[in-house]
Amino acid sequence: MTLLDMLRALVFVFMTNFLCSYFAILKEMSLTLQKNDITVDQVVDKVQCVKKSLLKLKMEKELNETIHKDVKIIADTDNKIKVTYHGEMIGISAQQNREKRSQSAKMKETCAETVNKAILQVKNAAMKVIDETVKNIDDRFESFTNHKVIRAAAIINPHNWPTDNEIDAYGDEQLTDIFNHYQSILEARHVNLSAAKLQWLELKRLILRKKEDGK
Ligand SMILES: *[C@@H]1O[C@H](CO)[C@@H](O)[C@H](O)[C@H]1NC(C)=O
Ligand SMILES: *[C@@H]1O[C@H](CO)[C@@H](O)[C@H](O)[C@H]1NC(C)=O
């Protein structure tokens, strides 16, 4: 196997390892967005988590471990470098048998360089992929997650509620945002803000009471 073949094989395996982890993270977001009964704050949560996971994968130690998964690089006693993936041989430094000792030591060095070259190449590519993906996620979801009404929707989920006495005032501001956004429609249906706030308070108390009872 020539060094170039070895480089290609290593880059392929390292990159495949990276992509497995990368797509496993992105799959989470894709599956969430395909659900019909997804709430806005679940989407916001998922987007944040996916971004965090991608940035974690980009970290030096994590990325190194990811691309090396199931790969073993063994320098054995006769100065050959063997590379295995899942126990299958994918690379071995070339034609050692006919070489003199000095040459074989040199060969080992060159092989090690080849391995490092492959690692560096894949790490750089992986980081670029992650940066681009995070940027695209930001671009795609920024206007969505920063929209006043979308943000306000998070108050509906009792998991986001404070448990202490802040609960009475919780969400009033967001409720006002939602009301202002849909004002003409709501007023046409004779809904006014003070009545809506009162109902919101009653709803919070009712749900908390049910939660208490459920314990
Ligand atoms: C990368 O991971 C491999 C295999 O787990 C390890 O042998 C190597 O020392 C690590 N390199 C760095 C720079 O952490
Ligand atoms: C708001 O609605 C409540 C109940 O429907 C009603 O009693 C109240 O007069 C309304 N207030 C205004 C300012 O329209």
PDB file of C-alpha atoms and ligand atoms in Angstrom:
ATOM      1  CA  MET A   1       0.000   0.000   0.000  1.00  0.00           C
ATOM      2  CA  THR A   2       1.466   3.360  -0.957  1.00  0.00           C
ATOM      3  CA  LEU A   3       1.434   6.283   1.421  1.00  0.00           C
ATOM      4  CA  LEU A   4      -1.102   8.031  -0.745  1.00  0.00           C
ATOM      5  CA  ASP A   5      -3.434   5.020  -0.537  1.00  0.00           C
ATOM      6  CA  MET A   6      -2.933   4.963   3.184  1.00  0.00           C
ATOM      7  CA  LEU A   7      -3.718   8.673   3.442  1.00  0.00           C
ATOM      8  CA  ARG A   8      -6.892   8.206   1.413  1.00  0.00           C
ATOM      9  CA  ALA A   9      -8.004   5.236   3.495  1.00  0.00           C
ATOM     10  CA  LEU A  10      -7.360   7.093   6.740  1.00  0.00           C
ATOM     11  CA  VAL A  11      -9.121  10.256   5.632  1.00  0.00           C
ATOM     12  CA  PHE A  12     -12.088   8.174   4.533  1.00  0.00           C
ATOM     13  CA  VAL A  13     -12.347   6.328   7.840  1.00  0.00           C
ATOM     14  CA  PHE A  14     -11.779   9.410  10.004  1.00  0.00           C
ATOM     15  CA  MET A  15     -14.305  11.412   8.003  1.00  0.00           C
ATOM     16  CA  THR A  16     -16.851   8.590   8.176  1.00  0.00           C
ATOM     17  CA  ASN A  17     -16.473   8.485  11.939  1.00  0.00           C
ATOM     18  CA  PHE A  18     -17.011  12.218  12.139  1.00  0.00           C
ATOM     19  CA  LEU A  19     -20.069  12.129   9.877  1.00  0.00           C
ATOM     20  CA  CYS A  20     -21.671   9.358  11.952  1.00  0.00           C
ATOM     21  CA  SER A  21     -21.563  11.570  15.034  1.00  0.00           C
ATOM     22  CA  TYR A  22     -22.496  14.686  13.103  1.00  0.00           C
ATOM     23  CA  PHE A  23     -25.590  13.173  11.488  1.00  0.00           C
ATOM     24  CA  ALA A  24     -26.643  11.563  14.763  1.00  0.00           C
ATOM     25  CA  ILE A  25     -26.876  15.075  16.230  1.00  0.00           C
ATOM     26  CA  LEU A  26     -28.615  16.636  13.227  1.00  0.00           C
ATOM     27  CA  LYS A  27     -31.077  13.748  13.083  1.00  0.00           C
ATOM     28  CA  GLU A  28     -32.430  14.875  16.458  1.00  0.00           C
ATOM     29  CA  MET A  29     -33.397  18.227  15.055  1.00  0.00           C
ATOM     30  CA  SER A  30     -34.808  16.811  11.872  1.00  0.00           C
ATOM     31  CA  LEU A  31     -37.016  14.311  13.741  1.00  0.00           C
ATOM     32  CA  THR A  32     -38.277  17.015  16.089  1.00  0.00           C
ATOM     33  CA  LEU A  33     -39.249  19.296  13.234  1.00  0.00           C
ATOM     34  CA  GLN A  34     -41.137  16.472  11.525  1.00  0.00           C
ATOM     35  CA  LYS A  35     -43.491  15.978  14.461  1.00  0.00           C
ATOM     36  CA  ASN A  36     -46.987  17.375  14.091  1.00  0.00           C
ATOM     37  CA  ASP A  37     -47.592  18.081  17.756  1.00  0.00           C
ATOM     38  CA  ILE A  38     -44.393  19.968  18.453  1.00  0.00           C
ATOM     39  CA  THR A  39     -44.566  23.169  20.474  1.00  0.00           C
ATOM     40  CA  VAL A  40     -42.587  26.307  19.770  1.00  0.00           C
ATOM     41  CA  ASP A  41     -40.504  26.087  22.894  1.00  0.00           C
ATOM     42  CA  GLN A  42     -39.660  22.453  22.141  1.00  0.00           C
ATOM     43  CA  VAL A  43     -38.287  23.616  18.796  1.00  0.00           C
ATOM     44  CA  VAL A  44     -36.331  26.408  20.458  1.00  0.00           C
ATOM     45  CA  ASP A  45     -34.933  23.967  23.037  1.00  0.00           C
ATOM     46  CA  LYS A  46     -33.990  21.430  20.420  1.00  0.00           C
ATOM     47  CA  VAL A  47     -32.254  23.998  18.250  1.00  0.00           C
ATOM     48  CA  GLN A  48     -30.218  25.203  21.238  1.00  0.00           C
ATOM     49  CA  CYS A  49     -29.284  21.663  22.257  1.00  0.00           C
ATOM     50  CA  VAL A  50     -28.272  20.687  18.739  1.00  0.00           C
ATOM     51  CA  LYS A  51     -26.078  23.757  18.478  1.00  0.00           C
ATOM     52  CA  LYS A  52     -24.468  22.994  21.843  1.00  0.00           C
ATOM     53  CA  SER A  53     -23.844  19.364  20.849  1.00  0.00           C
ATOM     54  CA  LEU A  54     -22.255  20.430  17.569  1.00  0.00           C
ATOM     55  CA  LEU A  55     -19.966  22.909  19.323  1.00  0.00           C
ATOM     56  CA  LYS A  56     -19.025  20.232  21.847  1.00  0.00           C
ATOM     57  CA  LEU A  57     -18.175  17.845  19.009  1.00  0.00           C
ATOM     58  CA  LYS A  58     -15.905  20.546  17.600  1.00  0.00           C
ATOM     59  CA  MET A  59     -13.789  20.661  20.739  1.00  0.00           C
ATOM     60  CA  GLU A  60     -10.286  19.278  20.300  1.00  0.00           C
ATOM     61  CA  LYS A  61     -10.553  16.288  22.635  1.00  0.00           C
ATOM     62  CA  GLU A  62     -14.051  15.311  21.579  1.00  0.00           C
ATOM     63  CA  LEU A  63     -13.283  15.605  17.865  1.00  0.00           C
ATOM     64  CA  ASN A  64     -10.072  13.612  18.242  1.00  0.00           C
ATOM     65  CA  GLU A  65     -11.879  10.818  20.055  1.00  0.00           C
ATOM     66  CA  THR A  66     -14.699  10.839  17.531  1.00  0.00           C
ATOM     67  CA  ILE A  67     -12.528  10.463  14.474  1.00  0.00           C
ATOM     68  CA  HIS A  68     -10.378   7.781  16.133  1.00  0.00           C
ATOM     69  CA  LYS A  69     -13.361   5.671  17.096  1.00  0.00           C
ATOM     70  CA  ASP A  70     -12.635   1.987  16.309  1.00  0.00           C
ATOM     71  CA  VAL A  71      -9.373   2.963  14.617  1.00  0.00           C
ATOM     72  CA  LYS A  72      -6.154   1.478  15.948  1.00  0.00           C
ATOM     73  CA  ILE A  73      -2.757   2.699  14.864  1.00  0.00           C
ATOM     74  CA  ILE A  74      -0.074   0.263  15.898  1.00  0.00           C
ATOM     75  CA  ALA A  75       3.642   0.690  15.426  1.00  0.00           C
ATOM     76  CA  ASP A  76       4.980  -2.824  15.814  1.00  0.00           C
ATOM     77  CA  THR A  77       8.470  -4.054  16.574  1.00  0.00           C
ATOM     78  CA  ASP A  78       9.688  -4.316  12.978  1.00  0.00           C
ATOM     79  CA  ASN A  79       8.898  -0.641  12.459  1.00  0.00           C
ATOM     80  CA  LYS A  80       5.754  -1.256  10.478  1.00  0.00           C
ATOM     81  CA  ILE A  81       2.762   0.917  11.118  1.00  0.00           C
ATOM     82  CA  LYS A  82      -0.541  -0.886  10.968  1.00  0.00           C
ATOM     83  CA  VAL A  83      -3.874   0.825  10.896  1.00  0.00           C
ATOM     84  CA  THR A  84      -7.012  -1.137  11.634  1.00  0.00           C
ATOM     85  CA  TYR A  85     -10.656  -0.146  11.666  1.00  0.00           C
ATOM     86  CA  HIS A  86     -13.023  -2.402  13.616  1.00  0.00           C
ATOM     87  CA  GLY A  87     -10.152  -4.870  13.623  1.00  0.00           C
ATOM     88  CA  GLU A  88      -9.926  -4.865   9.801  1.00  0.00           C
ATOM     89  CA  MET A  89      -6.567  -3.880   8.382  1.00  0.00           C
ATOM     90  CA  ILE A  90      -6.913  -0.675   6.356  1.00  0.00           C
ATOM     91  CA  GLY A  91      -3.316   0.318   6.024  1.00  0.00           C
ATOM     92  CA  ILE A  92       0.156  -0.981   6.505  1.00  0.00           C
ATOM     93  CA  SER A  93       3.351   0.824   5.710  1.00  0.00           C
ATOM     94  CA  ALA A  94       4.795  -0.571   2.499  1.00  0.00           C
ATOM     95  CA  GLN A  95       7.396  -3.174   1.502  1.00  0.00           C
ATOM     96  CA  GLN A  96       9.307  -3.363   4.744  1.00  0.00           C
ATOM     97  CA  ASN A  97      10.750  -6.809   4.122  1.00  0.00           C
ATOM     98  CA  ARG A  98      13.345  -5.798   1.603  1.00  0.00           C
ATOM     99  CA  GLU A  99      14.373  -2.643   3.390  1.00  0.00           C
ATOM    100  CA  LYS A 100      17.349  -2.086   5.566  1.00  0.00           C
ATOM    101  CA  ARG A 101      16.884  -1.114   9.192  1.00  0.00           C
ATOM    102  CA  SER A 102      17.690   2.550   8.696  1.00  0.00           C
ATOM    103  CA  GLN A 103      15.242   2.793   5.825  1.00  0.00           C
ATOM    104  CA  SER A 104      12.535   1.079   7.798  1.00  0.00           C
ATOM    105  CA  ALA A 105      12.932   3.527  10.669  1.00  0.00           C
ATOM    106  CA  LYS A 106      12.577   6.322   8.176  1.00  0.00           C
ATOM    107  CA  MET A 107       9.502   4.640   6.762  1.00  0.00           C
ATOM    108  CA  LYS A 108       7.937   4.529  10.200  1.00  0.00           C
ATOM    109  CA  GLU A 109       8.469   8.246  10.567  1.00  0.00           C
ATOM    110  CA  THR A 110       6.912   8.913   7.191  1.00  0.00           C
ATOM    111  CA  CYS A 111       3.920   6.755   8.089  1.00  0.00           C
ATOM    112  CA  ALA A 112       3.422   8.608  11.327  1.00  0.00           C
ATOM    113  CA  GLU A 113       3.491  11.824   9.322  1.00  0.00           C
ATOM    114  CA  THR A 114       0.884  10.417   6.976  1.00  0.00           C
ATOM    115  CA  VAL A 115      -1.378   9.520   9.876  1.00  0.00           C
ATOM    116  CA  ASN A 116      -0.999  13.012  11.363  1.00  0.00           C
ATOM    117  CA  LYS A 117      -1.677  14.560   7.994  1.00  0.00           C
ATOM    118  CA  ALA A 118      -4.926  12.594   7.704  1.00  0.00           C
ATOM    119  CA  ILE A 119      -5.961  13.572  11.240  1.00  0.00           C
ATOM    120  CA  LEU A 120      -5.279  17.245  10.592  1.00  0.00           C
ATOM    121  CA  GLN A 121      -7.061  17.200   7.248  1.00  0.00           C
ATOM    122  CA  VAL A 122     -10.198  15.618   8.714  1.00  0.00           C
ATOM    123  CA  LYS A 123     -10.185  17.807  11.823  1.00  0.00           C
ATOM    124  CA  ASN A 124     -10.034  20.947   9.698  1.00  0.00           C
ATOM    125  CA  ALA A 125     -12.787  19.726   7.406  1.00  0.00           C
ATOM    126  CA  ALA A 126     -14.936  18.694  10.373  1.00  0.00           C
ATOM    127  CA  MET A 127     -14.549  22.060  12.088  1.00  0.00           C
ATOM    128  CA  LYS A 128     -15.512  23.824   8.883  1.00  0.00           C
ATOM    129  CA  VAL A 129     -18.600  21.636   8.511  1.00  0.00           C
ATOM    130  CA  ILE A 130     -19.637  22.368  12.104  1.00  0.00           C
ATOM    131  CA  ASP A 131     -19.052  26.124  11.803  1.00  0.00           C
ATOM    132  CA  GLU A 132     -21.080  26.286   8.609  1.00  0.00           C
ATOM    133  CA  THR A 133     -23.879  24.200  10.099  1.00  0.00           C
ATOM    134  CA  VAL A 134     -24.107  26.320  13.251  1.00  0.00           C
ATOM    135  CA  LYS A 135     -24.135  29.468  11.135  1.00  0.00           C
ATOM    136  CA  ASN A 136     -26.915  28.081   8.962  1.00  0.00           C
ATOM    137  CA  ILE A 137     -28.940  27.040  12.001  1.00  0.00           C
ATOM    138  CA  ASP A 138     -28.537  30.565  13.413  1.00  0.00           C
ATOM    139  CA  ASP A 139     -29.576  32.164  10.136  1.00  0.00           C
ATOM    140  CA  ARG A 140     -32.523  29.841   9.739  1.00  0.00           C
ATOM    141  CA  PHE A 141     -33.904  30.126  13.277  1.00  0.00           C
ATOM    142  CA  GLU A 142     -32.806  33.584  14.422  1.00  0.00           C
ATOM    143  CA  SER A 143     -35.859  35.484  13.249  1.00  0.00           C
ATOM    144  CA  PHE A 144     -38.008  32.621  14.501  1.00  0.00           C
ATOM    145  CA  THR A 145     -36.563  32.316  17.999  1.00  0.00           C
ATOM    146  CA  ASN A 146     -36.237  36.083  18.483  1.00  0.00           C
ATOM    147  CA  HIS A 147     -39.761  36.889  17.401  1.00  0.00           C
ATOM    148  CA  LYS A 148     -41.681  38.390  20.308  1.00  0.00           C
ATOM    149  CA  VAL A 149     -44.755  36.231  19.822  1.00  0.00           C
ATOM    150  CA  ILE A 150     -42.718  33.047  19.344  1.00  0.00           C
ATOM    151  CA  ARG A 151     -40.733  33.749  22.506  1.00  0.00           C
ATOM    152  CA  ALA A 152     -43.927  34.495  24.362  1.00  0.00           C
ATOM    153  CA  ALA A 153     -45.290  31.085  23.407  1.00  0.00           C
ATOM    154  CA  ALA A 154     -42.819  29.512  25.847  1.00  0.00           C
ATOM    155  CA  ILE A 155     -44.970  30.640  28.791  1.00  0.00           C
ATOM    156  CA  ILE A 156     -47.580  28.046  27.882  1.00  0.00           C
ATOM    157  CA  ASN A 157     -45.315  25.190  28.944  1.00  0.00           C
ATOM    158  CA  PRO A 158     -45.630  24.612  32.719  1.00  0.00           C
ATOM    159  CA  HIS A 159     -42.089  23.203  32.719  1.00  0.00           C
ATOM    160  CA  ASN A 160     -40.860  26.762  32.200  1.00  0.00           C
ATOM    161  CA  TRP A 161     -42.779  28.146  35.139  1.00  0.00           C
ATOM    162  CA  PRO A 162     -41.165  29.374  38.337  1.00  0.00           C
ATOM    163  CA  THR A 163     -42.332  27.389  41.354  1.00  0.00           C
ATOM    164  CA  ASP A 164     -42.245  30.153  43.958  1.00  0.00           C
ATOM    165  CA  ASN A 165     -44.420  33.211  44.419  1.00  0.00           C
ATOM    166  CA  GLU A 166     -43.164  34.730  41.166  1.00  0.00           C
ATOM    167  CA  ILE A 167     -45.753  32.583  39.467  1.00  0.00           C
ATOM    168  CA  ASP A 168     -48.551  35.145  39.835  1.00  0.00           C
ATOM    169  CA  ALA A 169     -46.797  37.717  37.672  1.00  0.00           C
ATOM    170  CA  TYR A 170     -45.143  35.130  35.421  1.00  0.00           C
ATOM    171  CA  GLY A 171     -45.887  35.575  31.734  1.00  0.00           C
ATOM    172  CA  ASP A 172     -47.926  38.782  31.993  1.00  0.00           C
ATOM    173  CA  GLU A 173     -45.494  40.680  29.851  1.00  0.00           C
ATOM    174  CA  GLN A 174     -45.486  37.949  27.198  1.00  0.00           C
ATOM    175  CA  LEU A 175     -49.251  37.706  27.316  1.00  0.00           C
ATOM    176  CA  THR A 176     -49.378  41.421  26.545  1.00  0.00           C
ATOM    177  CA  ASP A 177     -47.042  40.855  23.567  1.00  0.00           C
ATOM    178  CA  ILE A 178     -49.301  38.123  22.221  1.00  0.00           C
ATOM    179  CA  PHE A 179     -52.380  40.225  22.819  1.00  0.00           C
ATOM    180  CA  ASN A 180     -50.910  43.244  21.029  1.00  0.00           C
ATOM    181  CA  HIS A 181     -49.881  41.104  18.092  1.00  0.00           C
ATOM    182  CA  TYR A 182     -53.374  39.655  17.621  1.00  0.00           C
ATOM    183  CA  GLN A 183     -55.207  42.718  18.964  1.00  0.00           C
ATOM    184  CA  SER A 184     -57.603  43.328  16.066  1.00  0.00           C
ATOM    185  CA  ILE A 185     -58.656  39.678  15.861  1.00  0.00           C
ATOM    186  CA  LEU A 186     -59.057  39.365  19.608  1.00  0.00           C
ATOM    187  CA  GLU A 187     -60.986  42.566  19.975  1.00  0.00           C
ATOM    188  CA  ALA A 188     -63.299  41.548  17.178  1.00  0.00           C
ATOM    189  CA  ARG A 189     -64.078  38.556  19.398  1.00  0.00           C
ATOM    190  CA  HIS A 190     -64.601  40.773  22.422  1.00  0.00           C
ATOM    191  CA  VAL A 191     -61.468  39.637  24.215  1.00  0.00           C
ATOM    192  CA  ASN A 192     -59.765  42.370  26.206  1.00  0.00           C
ATOM    193  CA  LEU A 193     -56.390  42.351  27.839  1.00  0.00           C
ATOM    194  CA  SER A 194     -57.459  42.722  31.439  1.00  0.00           C
ATOM    195  CA  ALA A 195     -59.885  39.839  31.119  1.00  0.00           C
ATOM    196  CA  ALA A 196     -57.177  37.744  29.420  1.00  0.00           C
ATOM    197  CA  LYS A 197     -54.716  38.479  32.241  1.00  0.00           C
ATOM    198  CA  LEU A 198     -57.256  37.449  34.821  1.00  0.00           C
ATOM    199  CA  GLN A 199     -57.906  34.171  32.983  1.00  0.00           C
ATOM    200  CA  TRP A 200     -54.178  33.557  32.658  1.00  0.00           C
ATOM    201  CA  LEU A 201     -53.739  33.924  36.426  1.00  0.00           C
ATOM    202  CA  GLU A 202     -56.633  31.568  37.066  1.00  0.00           C
ATOM    203  CA  LEU A 203     -55.190  29.054  34.616  1.00  0.00           C
ATOM    204  CA  LYS A 204     -51.761  29.103  36.278  1.00  0.00           C
ATOM    205  CA  ARG A 205     -53.297  28.572  39.713  1.00  0.00           C
ATOM    206  CA  LEU A 206     -55.519  25.780  38.470  1.00  0.00           C
ATOM    207  CA  ILE A 207     -52.643  23.924  36.821  1.00  0.00           C
ATOM    208  CA  LEU A 208     -50.377  24.324  39.845  1.00  0.00           C
ATOM    209  CA  ARG A 209     -53.115  22.992  42.089  1.00  0.00           C
ATOM    210  CA  LYS A 210     -53.537  19.977  39.798  1.00  0.00           C
ATOM    211  CA  LYS A 211     -49.783  19.444  39.866  1.00  0.00           C
ATOM    212  CA  GLU A 212     -49.790  19.561  43.659  1.00  0.00           C
ATOM    213  CA  ASP A 213     -52.669  17.090  43.793  1.00  0.00           C
ATOM    214  CA  GLY A 214     -50.835  14.802  41.408  1.00  0.00           C
ATOM    215  CA  LYS A 215     -47.825  14.515  43.720  1.00  0.00           C
TER     216      LYS A 215
HETATM  217  C1  LIG B   1      -6.321  11.394  19.862  1.00  0.00           C
HETATM  218  O1  LIG B   1      -6.933  10.159  20.130  1.00  0.00           O
HETATM  219  C2  LIG B   1      -6.061   9.030  20.020  1.00  0.00           C
HETATM  220  C3  LIG B   1      -6.899   7.760  20.182  1.00  0.00           C
HETATM  221  O2  LIG B   1      -7.886   7.872  21.151  1.00  0.00           O
HETATM  222  C4  LIG B   1      -4.951   9.160  21.043  1.00  0.00           C
HETATM  223  O3  LIG B   1      -4.087   8.079  20.927  1.00  0.00           O
HETATM  224  C5  LIG B   1      -4.221  10.478  20.810  1.00  0.00           C
HETATM  225  O4  LIG B   1      -3.236  10.666  21.801  1.00  0.00           O
HETATM  226  C6  LIG B   1      -5.173  11.651  20.819  1.00  0.00           C
HETATM  227  N1  LIG B   1      -4.485  12.859  20.435  1.00  0.00           N
HETATM  228  C7  LIG B   1      -4.673  14.012  21.044  1.00  0.00           C
HETATM  229  C8  LIG B   1      -3.912  15.167  20.511  1.00  0.00           C
HETATM  230  O5  LIG B   1      -5.447  14.127  21.988  1.00  0.00           O
HETATM  231  C1  LIG B   2     -63.114  43.389  29.432  1.00  0.00           C
HETATM  232  O1  LIG B   2     -63.839  42.169  29.426  1.00  0.00           O
HETATM  233  C2  LIG B   2     -64.533  41.966  30.615  1.00  0.00           C
HETATM  234  C3  LIG B   2     -65.140  40.573  30.563  1.00  0.00           C
HETATM  235  O2  LIG B   2     -65.484  40.194  29.257  1.00  0.00           O
HETATM  236  C4  LIG B   2     -65.583  43.045  30.768  1.00  0.00           C
HETATM  237  O3  LIG B   2     -66.324  42.858  31.961  1.00  0.00           O
HETATM  238  C5  LIG B   2     -64.876  44.392  30.802  1.00  0.00           C
HETATM  239  O4  LIG B   2     -65.822  45.444  30.863  1.00  0.00           O
HETATM  240  C6  LIG B   2     -64.015  44.567  29.594  1.00  0.00           C
HETATM  241  N1  LIG B   2     -63.238  45.781  29.730  1.00  0.00           N
HETATM  242  C7  LIG B   2     -63.062  46.635  28.758  1.00  0.00           C
HETATM  243  C8  LIG B   2     -62.168  47.800  29.043  1.00  0.00           C
HETATM  244  O5  LIG B   2     -63.591  46.488  27.666  1.00  0.00           O
END
